[in-house]
Tab-separated table of C-alpha atoms and ligand atoms in Angstrom:
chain	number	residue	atom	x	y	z
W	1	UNK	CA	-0.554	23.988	-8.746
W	2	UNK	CA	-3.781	24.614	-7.409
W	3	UNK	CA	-5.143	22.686	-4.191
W	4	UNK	CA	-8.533	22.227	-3.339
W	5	UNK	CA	-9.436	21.223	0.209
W	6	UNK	CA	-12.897	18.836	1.080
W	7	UNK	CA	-13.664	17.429	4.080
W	8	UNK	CA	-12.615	14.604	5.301
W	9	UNK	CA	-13.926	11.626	3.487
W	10	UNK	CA	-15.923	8.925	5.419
W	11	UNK	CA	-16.554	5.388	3.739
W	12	UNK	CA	-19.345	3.716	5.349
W	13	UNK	CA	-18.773	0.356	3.907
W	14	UNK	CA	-15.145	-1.415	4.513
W	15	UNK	CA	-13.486	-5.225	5.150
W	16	UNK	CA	-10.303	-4.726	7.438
W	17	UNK	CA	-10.354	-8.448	7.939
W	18	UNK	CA	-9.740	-8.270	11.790
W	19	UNK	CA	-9.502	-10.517	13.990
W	20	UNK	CA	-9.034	-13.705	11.739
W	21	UNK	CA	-7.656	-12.943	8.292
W	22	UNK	CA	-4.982	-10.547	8.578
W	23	UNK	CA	-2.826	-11.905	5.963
W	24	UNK	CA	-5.566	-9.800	4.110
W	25	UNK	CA	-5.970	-6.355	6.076
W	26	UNK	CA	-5.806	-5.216	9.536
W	27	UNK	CA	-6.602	-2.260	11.382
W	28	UNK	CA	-3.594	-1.116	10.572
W	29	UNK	CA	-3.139	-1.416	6.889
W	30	UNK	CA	-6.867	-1.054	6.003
W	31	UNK	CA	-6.851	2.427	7.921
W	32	UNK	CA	-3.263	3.328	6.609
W	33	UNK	CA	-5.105	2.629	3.236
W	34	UNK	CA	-7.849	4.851	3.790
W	35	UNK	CA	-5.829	7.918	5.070
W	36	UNK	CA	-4.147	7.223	1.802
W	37	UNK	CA	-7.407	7.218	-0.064
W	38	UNK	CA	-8.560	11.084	1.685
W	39	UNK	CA	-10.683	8.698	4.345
W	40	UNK	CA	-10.665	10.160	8.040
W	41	UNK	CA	-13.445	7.443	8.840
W	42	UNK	CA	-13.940	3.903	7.901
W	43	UNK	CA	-17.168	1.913	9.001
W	44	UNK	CA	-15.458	-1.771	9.174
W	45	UNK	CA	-18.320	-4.530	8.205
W	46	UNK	CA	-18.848	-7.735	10.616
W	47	UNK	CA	-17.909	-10.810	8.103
W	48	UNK	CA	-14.462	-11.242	10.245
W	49	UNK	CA	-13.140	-14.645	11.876
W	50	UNK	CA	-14.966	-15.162	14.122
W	51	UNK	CA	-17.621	-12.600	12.944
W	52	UNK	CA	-19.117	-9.618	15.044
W	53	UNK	CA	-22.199	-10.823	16.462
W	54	UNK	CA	-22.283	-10.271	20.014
W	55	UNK	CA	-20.913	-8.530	23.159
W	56	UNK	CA	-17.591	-10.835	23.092
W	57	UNK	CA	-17.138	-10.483	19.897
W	58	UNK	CA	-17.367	-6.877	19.032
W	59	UNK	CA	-15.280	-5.859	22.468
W	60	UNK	CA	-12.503	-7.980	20.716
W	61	UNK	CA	-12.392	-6.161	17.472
W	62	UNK	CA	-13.238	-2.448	19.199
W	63	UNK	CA	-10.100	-3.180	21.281
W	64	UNK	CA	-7.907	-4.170	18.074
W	65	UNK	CA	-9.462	-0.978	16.826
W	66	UNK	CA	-8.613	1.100	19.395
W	67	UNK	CA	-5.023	0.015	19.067
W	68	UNK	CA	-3.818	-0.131	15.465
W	69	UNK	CA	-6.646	1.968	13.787
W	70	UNK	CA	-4.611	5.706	12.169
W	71	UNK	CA	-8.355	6.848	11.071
W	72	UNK	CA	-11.651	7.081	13.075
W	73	UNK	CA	-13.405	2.986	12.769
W	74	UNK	CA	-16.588	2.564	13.404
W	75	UNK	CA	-17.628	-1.134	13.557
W	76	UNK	CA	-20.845	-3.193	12.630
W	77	UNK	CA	-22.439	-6.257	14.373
W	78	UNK	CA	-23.764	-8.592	12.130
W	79	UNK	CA	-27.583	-10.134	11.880
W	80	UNK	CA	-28.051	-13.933	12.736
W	81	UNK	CA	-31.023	-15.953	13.050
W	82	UNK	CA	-30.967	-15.814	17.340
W	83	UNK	CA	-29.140	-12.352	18.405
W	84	UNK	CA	-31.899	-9.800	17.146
W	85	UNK	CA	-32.169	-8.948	20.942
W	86	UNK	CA	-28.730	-9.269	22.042
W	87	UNK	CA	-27.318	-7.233	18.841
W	88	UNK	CA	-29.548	-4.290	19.798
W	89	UNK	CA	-28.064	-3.842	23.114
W	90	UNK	CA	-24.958	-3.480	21.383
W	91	UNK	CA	-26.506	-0.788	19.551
W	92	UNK	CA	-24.745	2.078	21.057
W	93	UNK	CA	-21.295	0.946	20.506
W	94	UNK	CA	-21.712	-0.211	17.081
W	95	UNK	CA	-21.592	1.580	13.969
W	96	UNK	CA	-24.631	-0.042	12.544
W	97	UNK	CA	-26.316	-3.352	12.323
W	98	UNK	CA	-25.720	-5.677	9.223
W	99	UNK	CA	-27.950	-7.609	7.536
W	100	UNK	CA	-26.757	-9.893	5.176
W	101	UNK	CA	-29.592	-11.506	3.033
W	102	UNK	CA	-27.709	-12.771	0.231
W	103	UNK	CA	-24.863	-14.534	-0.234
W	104	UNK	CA	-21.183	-13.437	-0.111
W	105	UNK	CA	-17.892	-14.178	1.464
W	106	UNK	CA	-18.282	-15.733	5.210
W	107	UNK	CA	-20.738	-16.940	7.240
W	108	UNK	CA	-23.289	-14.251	7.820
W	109	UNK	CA	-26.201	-15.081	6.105
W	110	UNK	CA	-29.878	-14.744	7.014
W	111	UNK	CA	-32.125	-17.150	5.684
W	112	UNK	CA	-35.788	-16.857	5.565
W	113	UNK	CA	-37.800	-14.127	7.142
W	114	UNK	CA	-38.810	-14.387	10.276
W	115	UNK	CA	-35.374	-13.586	11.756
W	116	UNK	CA	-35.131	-10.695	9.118
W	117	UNK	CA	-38.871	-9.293	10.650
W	118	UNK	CA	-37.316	-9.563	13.978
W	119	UNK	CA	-34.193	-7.976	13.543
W	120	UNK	CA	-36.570	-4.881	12.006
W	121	UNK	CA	-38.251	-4.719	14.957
W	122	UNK	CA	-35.906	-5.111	17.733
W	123	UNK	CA	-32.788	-2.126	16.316
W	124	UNK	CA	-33.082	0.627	17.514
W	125	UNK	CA	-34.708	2.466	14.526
W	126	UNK	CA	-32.387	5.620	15.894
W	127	UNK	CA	-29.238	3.454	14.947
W	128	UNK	CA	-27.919	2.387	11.315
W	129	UNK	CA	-29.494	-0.288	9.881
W	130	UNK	CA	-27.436	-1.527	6.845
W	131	UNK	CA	-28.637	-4.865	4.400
W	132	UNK	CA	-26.780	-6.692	1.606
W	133	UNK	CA	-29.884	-7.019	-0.128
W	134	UNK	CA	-30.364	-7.717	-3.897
W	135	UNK	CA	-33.196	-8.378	-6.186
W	136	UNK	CA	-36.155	-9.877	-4.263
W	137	UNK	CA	-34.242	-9.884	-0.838
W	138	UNK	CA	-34.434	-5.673	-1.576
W	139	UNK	CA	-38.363	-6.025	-1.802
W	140	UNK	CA	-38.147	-8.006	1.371
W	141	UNK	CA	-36.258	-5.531	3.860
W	142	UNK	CA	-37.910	-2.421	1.598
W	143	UNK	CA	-41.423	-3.506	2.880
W	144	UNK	CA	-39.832	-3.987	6.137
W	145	UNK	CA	-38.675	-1.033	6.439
W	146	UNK	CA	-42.350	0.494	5.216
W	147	UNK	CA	-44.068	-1.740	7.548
W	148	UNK	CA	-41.672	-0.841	10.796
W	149	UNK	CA	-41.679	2.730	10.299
W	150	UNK	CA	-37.720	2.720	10.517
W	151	UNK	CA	-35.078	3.437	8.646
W	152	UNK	CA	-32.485	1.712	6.180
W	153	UNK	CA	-29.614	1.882	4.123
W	154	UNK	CA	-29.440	-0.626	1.508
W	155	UNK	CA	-25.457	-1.413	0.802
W	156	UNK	CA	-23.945	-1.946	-2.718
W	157	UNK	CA	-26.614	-1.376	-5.301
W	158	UNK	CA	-25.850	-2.496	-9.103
W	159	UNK	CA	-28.841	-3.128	-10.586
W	160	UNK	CA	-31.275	-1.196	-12.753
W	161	UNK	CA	-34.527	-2.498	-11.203
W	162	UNK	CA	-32.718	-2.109	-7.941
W	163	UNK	CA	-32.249	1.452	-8.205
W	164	UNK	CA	-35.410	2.205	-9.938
W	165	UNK	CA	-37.141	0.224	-6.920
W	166	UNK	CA	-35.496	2.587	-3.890
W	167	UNK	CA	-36.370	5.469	-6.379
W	168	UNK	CA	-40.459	4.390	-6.298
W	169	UNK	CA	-40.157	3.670	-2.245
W	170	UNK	CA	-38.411	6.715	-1.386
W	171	UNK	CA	-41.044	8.816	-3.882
W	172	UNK	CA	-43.290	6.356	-1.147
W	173	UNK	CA	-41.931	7.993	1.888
W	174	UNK	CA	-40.331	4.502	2.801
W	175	UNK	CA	-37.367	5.844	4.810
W	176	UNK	CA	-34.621	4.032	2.680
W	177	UNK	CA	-31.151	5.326	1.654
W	178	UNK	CA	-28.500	3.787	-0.492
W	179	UNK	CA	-24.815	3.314	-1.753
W	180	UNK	CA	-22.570	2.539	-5.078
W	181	UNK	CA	-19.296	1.385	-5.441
W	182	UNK	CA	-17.319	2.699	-7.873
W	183	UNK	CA	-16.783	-1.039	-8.851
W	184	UNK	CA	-20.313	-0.635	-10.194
W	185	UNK	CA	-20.107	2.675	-11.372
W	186	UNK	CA	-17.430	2.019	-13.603
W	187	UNK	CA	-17.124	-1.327	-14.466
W	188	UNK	CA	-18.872	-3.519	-16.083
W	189	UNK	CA	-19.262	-7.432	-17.448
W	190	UNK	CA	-17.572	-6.032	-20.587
W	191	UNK	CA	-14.618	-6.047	-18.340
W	192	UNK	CA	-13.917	-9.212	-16.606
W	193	UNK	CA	-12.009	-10.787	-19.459
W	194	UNK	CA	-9.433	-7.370	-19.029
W	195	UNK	CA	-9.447	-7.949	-15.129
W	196	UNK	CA	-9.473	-11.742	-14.987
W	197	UNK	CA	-12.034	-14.480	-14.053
W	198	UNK	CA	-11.044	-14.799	-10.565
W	199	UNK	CA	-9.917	-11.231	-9.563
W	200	UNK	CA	-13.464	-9.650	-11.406
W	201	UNK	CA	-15.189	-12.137	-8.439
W	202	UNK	CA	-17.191	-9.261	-6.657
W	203	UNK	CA	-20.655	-9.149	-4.679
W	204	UNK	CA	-23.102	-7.917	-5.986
W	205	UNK	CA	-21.469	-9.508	-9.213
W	206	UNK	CA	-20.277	-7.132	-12.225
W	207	UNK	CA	-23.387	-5.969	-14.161
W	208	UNK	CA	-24.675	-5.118	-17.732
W	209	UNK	CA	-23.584	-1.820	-19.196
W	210	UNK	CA	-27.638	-0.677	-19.411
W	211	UNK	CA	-27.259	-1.281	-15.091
W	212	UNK	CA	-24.583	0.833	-14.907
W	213	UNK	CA	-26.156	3.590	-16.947
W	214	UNK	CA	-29.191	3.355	-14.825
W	215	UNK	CA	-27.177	3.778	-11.618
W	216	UNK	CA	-25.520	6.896	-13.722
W	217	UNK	CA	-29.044	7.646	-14.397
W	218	UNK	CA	-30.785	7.750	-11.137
W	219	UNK	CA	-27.405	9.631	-9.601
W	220	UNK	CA	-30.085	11.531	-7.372
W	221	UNK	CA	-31.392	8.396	-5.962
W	222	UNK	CA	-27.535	7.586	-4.539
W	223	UNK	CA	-26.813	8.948	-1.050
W	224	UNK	CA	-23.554	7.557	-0.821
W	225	UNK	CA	-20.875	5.826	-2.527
W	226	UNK	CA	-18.992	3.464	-0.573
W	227	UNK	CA	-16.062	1.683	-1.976
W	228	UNK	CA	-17.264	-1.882	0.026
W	229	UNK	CA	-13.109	-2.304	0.100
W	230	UNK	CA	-13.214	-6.165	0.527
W	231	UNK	CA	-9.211	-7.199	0.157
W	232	UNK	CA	-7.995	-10.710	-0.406
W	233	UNK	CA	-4.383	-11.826	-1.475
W	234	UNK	CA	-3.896	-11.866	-4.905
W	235	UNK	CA	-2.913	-15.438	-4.545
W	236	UNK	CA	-6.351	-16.215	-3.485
W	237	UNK	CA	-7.736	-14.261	-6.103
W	238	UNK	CA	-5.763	-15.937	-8.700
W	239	UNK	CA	-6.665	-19.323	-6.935
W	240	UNK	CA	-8.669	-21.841	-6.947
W	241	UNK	CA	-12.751	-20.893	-5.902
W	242	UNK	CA	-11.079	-17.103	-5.342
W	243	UNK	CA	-13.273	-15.040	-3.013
W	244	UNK	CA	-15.072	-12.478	-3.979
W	245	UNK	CA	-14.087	-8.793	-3.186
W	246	UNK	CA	-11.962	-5.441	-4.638
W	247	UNK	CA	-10.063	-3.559	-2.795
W	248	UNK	CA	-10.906	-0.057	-3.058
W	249	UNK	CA	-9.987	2.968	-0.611
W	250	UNK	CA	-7.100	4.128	-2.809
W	251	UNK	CA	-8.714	4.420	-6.127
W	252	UNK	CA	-12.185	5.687	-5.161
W	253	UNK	CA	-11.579	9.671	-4.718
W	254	UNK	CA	-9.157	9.392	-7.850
W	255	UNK	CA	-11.822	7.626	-9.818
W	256	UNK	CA	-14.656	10.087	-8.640
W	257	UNK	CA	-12.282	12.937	-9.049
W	258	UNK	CA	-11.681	11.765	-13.055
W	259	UNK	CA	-15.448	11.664	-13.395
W	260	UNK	CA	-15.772	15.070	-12.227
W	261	UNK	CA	-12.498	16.256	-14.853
W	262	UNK	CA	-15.159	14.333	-17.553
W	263	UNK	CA	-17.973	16.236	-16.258
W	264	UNK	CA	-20.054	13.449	-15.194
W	265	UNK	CA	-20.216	14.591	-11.611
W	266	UNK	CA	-19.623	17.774	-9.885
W	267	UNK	CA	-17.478	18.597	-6.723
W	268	UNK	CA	-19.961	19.096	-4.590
W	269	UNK	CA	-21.801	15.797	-6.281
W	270	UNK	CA	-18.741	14.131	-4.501
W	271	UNK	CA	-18.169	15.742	-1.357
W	272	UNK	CA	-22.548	15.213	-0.639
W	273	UNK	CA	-21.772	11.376	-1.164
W	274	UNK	CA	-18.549	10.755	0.267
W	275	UNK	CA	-18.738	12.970	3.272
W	276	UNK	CA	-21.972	14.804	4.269
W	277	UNK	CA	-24.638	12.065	3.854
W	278	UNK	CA	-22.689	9.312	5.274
W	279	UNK	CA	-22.283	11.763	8.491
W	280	UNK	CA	-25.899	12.129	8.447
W	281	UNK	CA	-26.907	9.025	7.374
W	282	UNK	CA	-24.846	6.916	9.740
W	283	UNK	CA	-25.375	9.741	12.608
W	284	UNK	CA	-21.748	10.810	13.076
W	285	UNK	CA	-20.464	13.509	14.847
W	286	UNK	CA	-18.025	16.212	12.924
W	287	UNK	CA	-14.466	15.024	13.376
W	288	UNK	CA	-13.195	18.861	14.547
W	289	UNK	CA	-10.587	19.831	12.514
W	290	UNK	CA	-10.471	17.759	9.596
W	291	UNK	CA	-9.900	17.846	5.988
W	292	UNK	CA	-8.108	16.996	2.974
W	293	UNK	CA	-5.948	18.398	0.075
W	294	UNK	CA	-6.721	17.279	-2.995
W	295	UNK	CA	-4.694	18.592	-6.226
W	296	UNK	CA	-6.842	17.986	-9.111
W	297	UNK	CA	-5.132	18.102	-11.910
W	298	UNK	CA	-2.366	15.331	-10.745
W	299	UNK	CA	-2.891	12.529	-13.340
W	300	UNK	CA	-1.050	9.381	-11.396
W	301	UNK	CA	-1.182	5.426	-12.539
W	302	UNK	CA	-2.961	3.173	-10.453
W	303	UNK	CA	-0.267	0.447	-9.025
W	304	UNK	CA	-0.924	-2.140	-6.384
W	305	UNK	CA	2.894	-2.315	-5.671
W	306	UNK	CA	2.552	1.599	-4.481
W	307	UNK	CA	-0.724	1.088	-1.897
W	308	UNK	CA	-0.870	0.963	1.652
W	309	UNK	CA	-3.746	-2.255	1.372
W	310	UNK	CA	-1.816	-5.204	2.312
W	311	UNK	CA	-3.774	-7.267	-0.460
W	312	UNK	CA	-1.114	-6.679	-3.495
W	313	UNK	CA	-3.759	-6.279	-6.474
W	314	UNK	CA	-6.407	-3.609	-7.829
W	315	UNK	CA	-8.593	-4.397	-10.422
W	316	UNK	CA	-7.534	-0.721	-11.572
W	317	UNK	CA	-4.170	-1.543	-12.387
W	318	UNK	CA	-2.245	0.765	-14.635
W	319	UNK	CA	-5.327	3.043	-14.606
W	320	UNK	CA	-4.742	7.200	-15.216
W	321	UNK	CA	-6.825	8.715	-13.290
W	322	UNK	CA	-6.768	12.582	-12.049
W	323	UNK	CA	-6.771	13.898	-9.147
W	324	UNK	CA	-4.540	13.019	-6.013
W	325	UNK	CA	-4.976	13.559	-2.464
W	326	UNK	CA	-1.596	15.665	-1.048
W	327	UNK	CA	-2.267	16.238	2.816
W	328	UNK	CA	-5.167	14.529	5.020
W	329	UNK	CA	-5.937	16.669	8.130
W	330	UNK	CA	-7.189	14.677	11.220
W	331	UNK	CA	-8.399	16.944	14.099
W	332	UNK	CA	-5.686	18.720	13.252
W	333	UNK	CA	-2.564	16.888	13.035
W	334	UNK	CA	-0.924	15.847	9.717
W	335	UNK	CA	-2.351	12.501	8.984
W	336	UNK	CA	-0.777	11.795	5.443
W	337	UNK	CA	1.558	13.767	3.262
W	338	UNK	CA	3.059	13.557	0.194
W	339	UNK	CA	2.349	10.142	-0.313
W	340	UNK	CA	3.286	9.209	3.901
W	341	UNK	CA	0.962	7.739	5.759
W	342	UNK	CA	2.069	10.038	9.007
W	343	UNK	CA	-0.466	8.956	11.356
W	344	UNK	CA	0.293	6.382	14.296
W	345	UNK	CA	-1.713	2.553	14.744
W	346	UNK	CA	-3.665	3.923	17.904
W	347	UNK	CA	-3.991	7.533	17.169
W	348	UNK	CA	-7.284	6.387	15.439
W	349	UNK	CA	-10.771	6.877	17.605
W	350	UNK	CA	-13.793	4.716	17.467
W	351	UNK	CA	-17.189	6.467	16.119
W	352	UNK	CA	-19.954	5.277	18.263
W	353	UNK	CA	-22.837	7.003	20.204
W	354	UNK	CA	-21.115	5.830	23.549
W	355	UNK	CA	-17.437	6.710	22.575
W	356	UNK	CA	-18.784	10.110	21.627
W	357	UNK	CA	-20.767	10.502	25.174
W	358	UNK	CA	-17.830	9.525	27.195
W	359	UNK	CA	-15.667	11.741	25.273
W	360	UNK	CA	-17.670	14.489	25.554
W	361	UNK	CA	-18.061	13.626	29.487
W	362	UNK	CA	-14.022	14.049	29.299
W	363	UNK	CA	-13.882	16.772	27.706
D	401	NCD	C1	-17.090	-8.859	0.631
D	401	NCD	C2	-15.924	-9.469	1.409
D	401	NCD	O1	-14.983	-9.949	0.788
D	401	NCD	O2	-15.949	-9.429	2.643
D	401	NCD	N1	-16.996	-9.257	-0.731
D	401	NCD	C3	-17.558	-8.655	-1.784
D	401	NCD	O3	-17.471	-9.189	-2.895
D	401	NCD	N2	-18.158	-7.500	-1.682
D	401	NCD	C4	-18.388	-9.226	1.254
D	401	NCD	C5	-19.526	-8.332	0.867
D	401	NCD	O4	-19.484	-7.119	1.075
D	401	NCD	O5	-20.535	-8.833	0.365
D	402	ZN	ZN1	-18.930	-5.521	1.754
């Protein structure tokens, strides 16, 4: 049986549903679910209850953090129409700021532009600046960023002409980067009758097969993939109006690590998006310490019933994919192994420019 090791994998793009909804995730499952998954870092998005938009709010959820989290959590403040000024001098103990310009499950949502134009002025343009934005709202906060000399990382993209867009405005000089799920990658509308009409409910929706070969396509456009883990009960899903959302930290490596078996990707394809662009693209420090064992050869079925994610469903149920992760190293100490989550609620740190100063001032 031969190992191979990577680094630690960071996913800049999670839901762990805390405070408010943790009949869904908490800081606790969700990072129990990424050690599973080969993540030593989890950036945990702002759409809680109530969400992240201010001082109050994002002390709350950094303490909760700092409690239950068994992998490093970084956490963003959200975008709304009044705290452009009071979410940048949060800037130092966030992970990022998000703006969410189209819609999707919770409140945040900006409308119009004038709160969009002040948001891109007022971040710090030496901090992470993350938008949902699709379609037009992507011309919108591309120009933006053009216009404001800054930079930013557009979340989730699944269209063709979205892709081909950051491809012309990069080729620009615009200072944009980007993400994929693997949602997008390797699904398509061809498979929501196989999944189900409520549990295929996912933002940005399921595309076209021809948008998911352009994605494949323009693979050197893609900084990052991110798995935008989004959990809800499977009784919601199954539901009536079921929310959208896939859970996705313990299928992504295994799903990236099949595509690499097939050829489609290489290793190092992998390791640049799922560990060494996020760290530079979301300015975080090297863990110390830190990797993962990965056998690739394991083949293993995807089962809900076997994950750590407290949301019972996957839309890559019964699934054989290759390649498992075996041991997750976290600054040292055995994190996960042989399928244990070893790792305490607490034993987690949280990734932010003023976290790292003090700990460095400790140190
Ligand atoms: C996300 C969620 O459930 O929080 N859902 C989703 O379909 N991706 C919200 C989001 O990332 O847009
Ligand atoms: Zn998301």
């Amino acid at each position: 049986m031969t190992h191979i090791q990577m680094p630690g994998l960071i996913d800049p793009h999670v839901h762990l549903r805390e405070p408010g909804q943790t009949h869904k995730e908490d800081f606790d499952s969700g990072t129990a679910a990424a050690l599973a998954g080969g993540f030593t870092a989890v950036l945990a998005m702002p759409n809680t209850q109530p969400p992240i938009t201010d001082e109050e709010s994002l002390d709350a959820a950094l303490r909760l953090a700092q409690a239950k989290a068994r992998c490093d959590v970084g956490v963003y403040v959200g975008a709304t129409a009044n705290n452009a000024t009071a979410a940048a001098r949060l800037a130092g103990r966030a992970a990022g700021l998000k703006l969410y310009c189209d819609g999707t499950f919770g409140s945040l949502r900006l409308e119009g532009l004038a709160s969009l134009q002040a948001h891109a002025a007022a971040w710090p343009a030496g901090r992470p600046l993350a938008a949902h934005a699709e379609g037009r709202s992507l011309a919108a906060v591309l120009l933006l960023a053009a216009l404001y000399d800054r930079p930013v990382h557009i979340c989730h993209v699944s269209r063709a002409d979205e892709i081909r867009l950051i491809r012309k405005a990069k080729e620009r000089g615009v200072r944009v980067t980007c993400e994929v799920t693997p949602h997008h990658l390797f699904l398509s509308e061809d498979d929501i009758p196989r999944i189900g009409p409520g549990r295929s409910e996912v933002r940005p929706r399921l595309a076209t097969p021809a948008d998911r070969e352009a994605l494949w396509q323009n693979l050197d456009v893609i900084d990052c993939f991110a798995t935008d883990h989004a959990p809800h009960a499977l009784a919601e899903k199954d539901g009536h109006e079921p929310p959208p959302g896939f859970p996705g930290l313990e299928t992504a490596l295994g799903l990236f690590l099949t595509a690499v078996a097939e050829r489609r990707l290489t290793l190092g394809d992998v390791v640049d998006r799922m560990h060494t662009n996020v760290a530079r693209v979301f300015g975080l420090a090297s863990q110390g310490d830190t990797h993962i064992e990965v056998d690739p050869d394991a083949r293993w079925e995807v089962r809900a019933a076997e994950m750590n994610s407290r949301c019972g469903w996957t839309p890559w149920e019964g699934m054989t994919l290759r390649g498992r992760v075996r041991r997750v190293t976290l600054r040292g100490r055995e994190a996960f192994a042989d399928g244990n989550v070893i790792s305490p609620p607490g034993s987690g740190r949280i990734l932010s420019p003023e976290t790292l100063e003090t700990e460095l001032e400790e140190a």
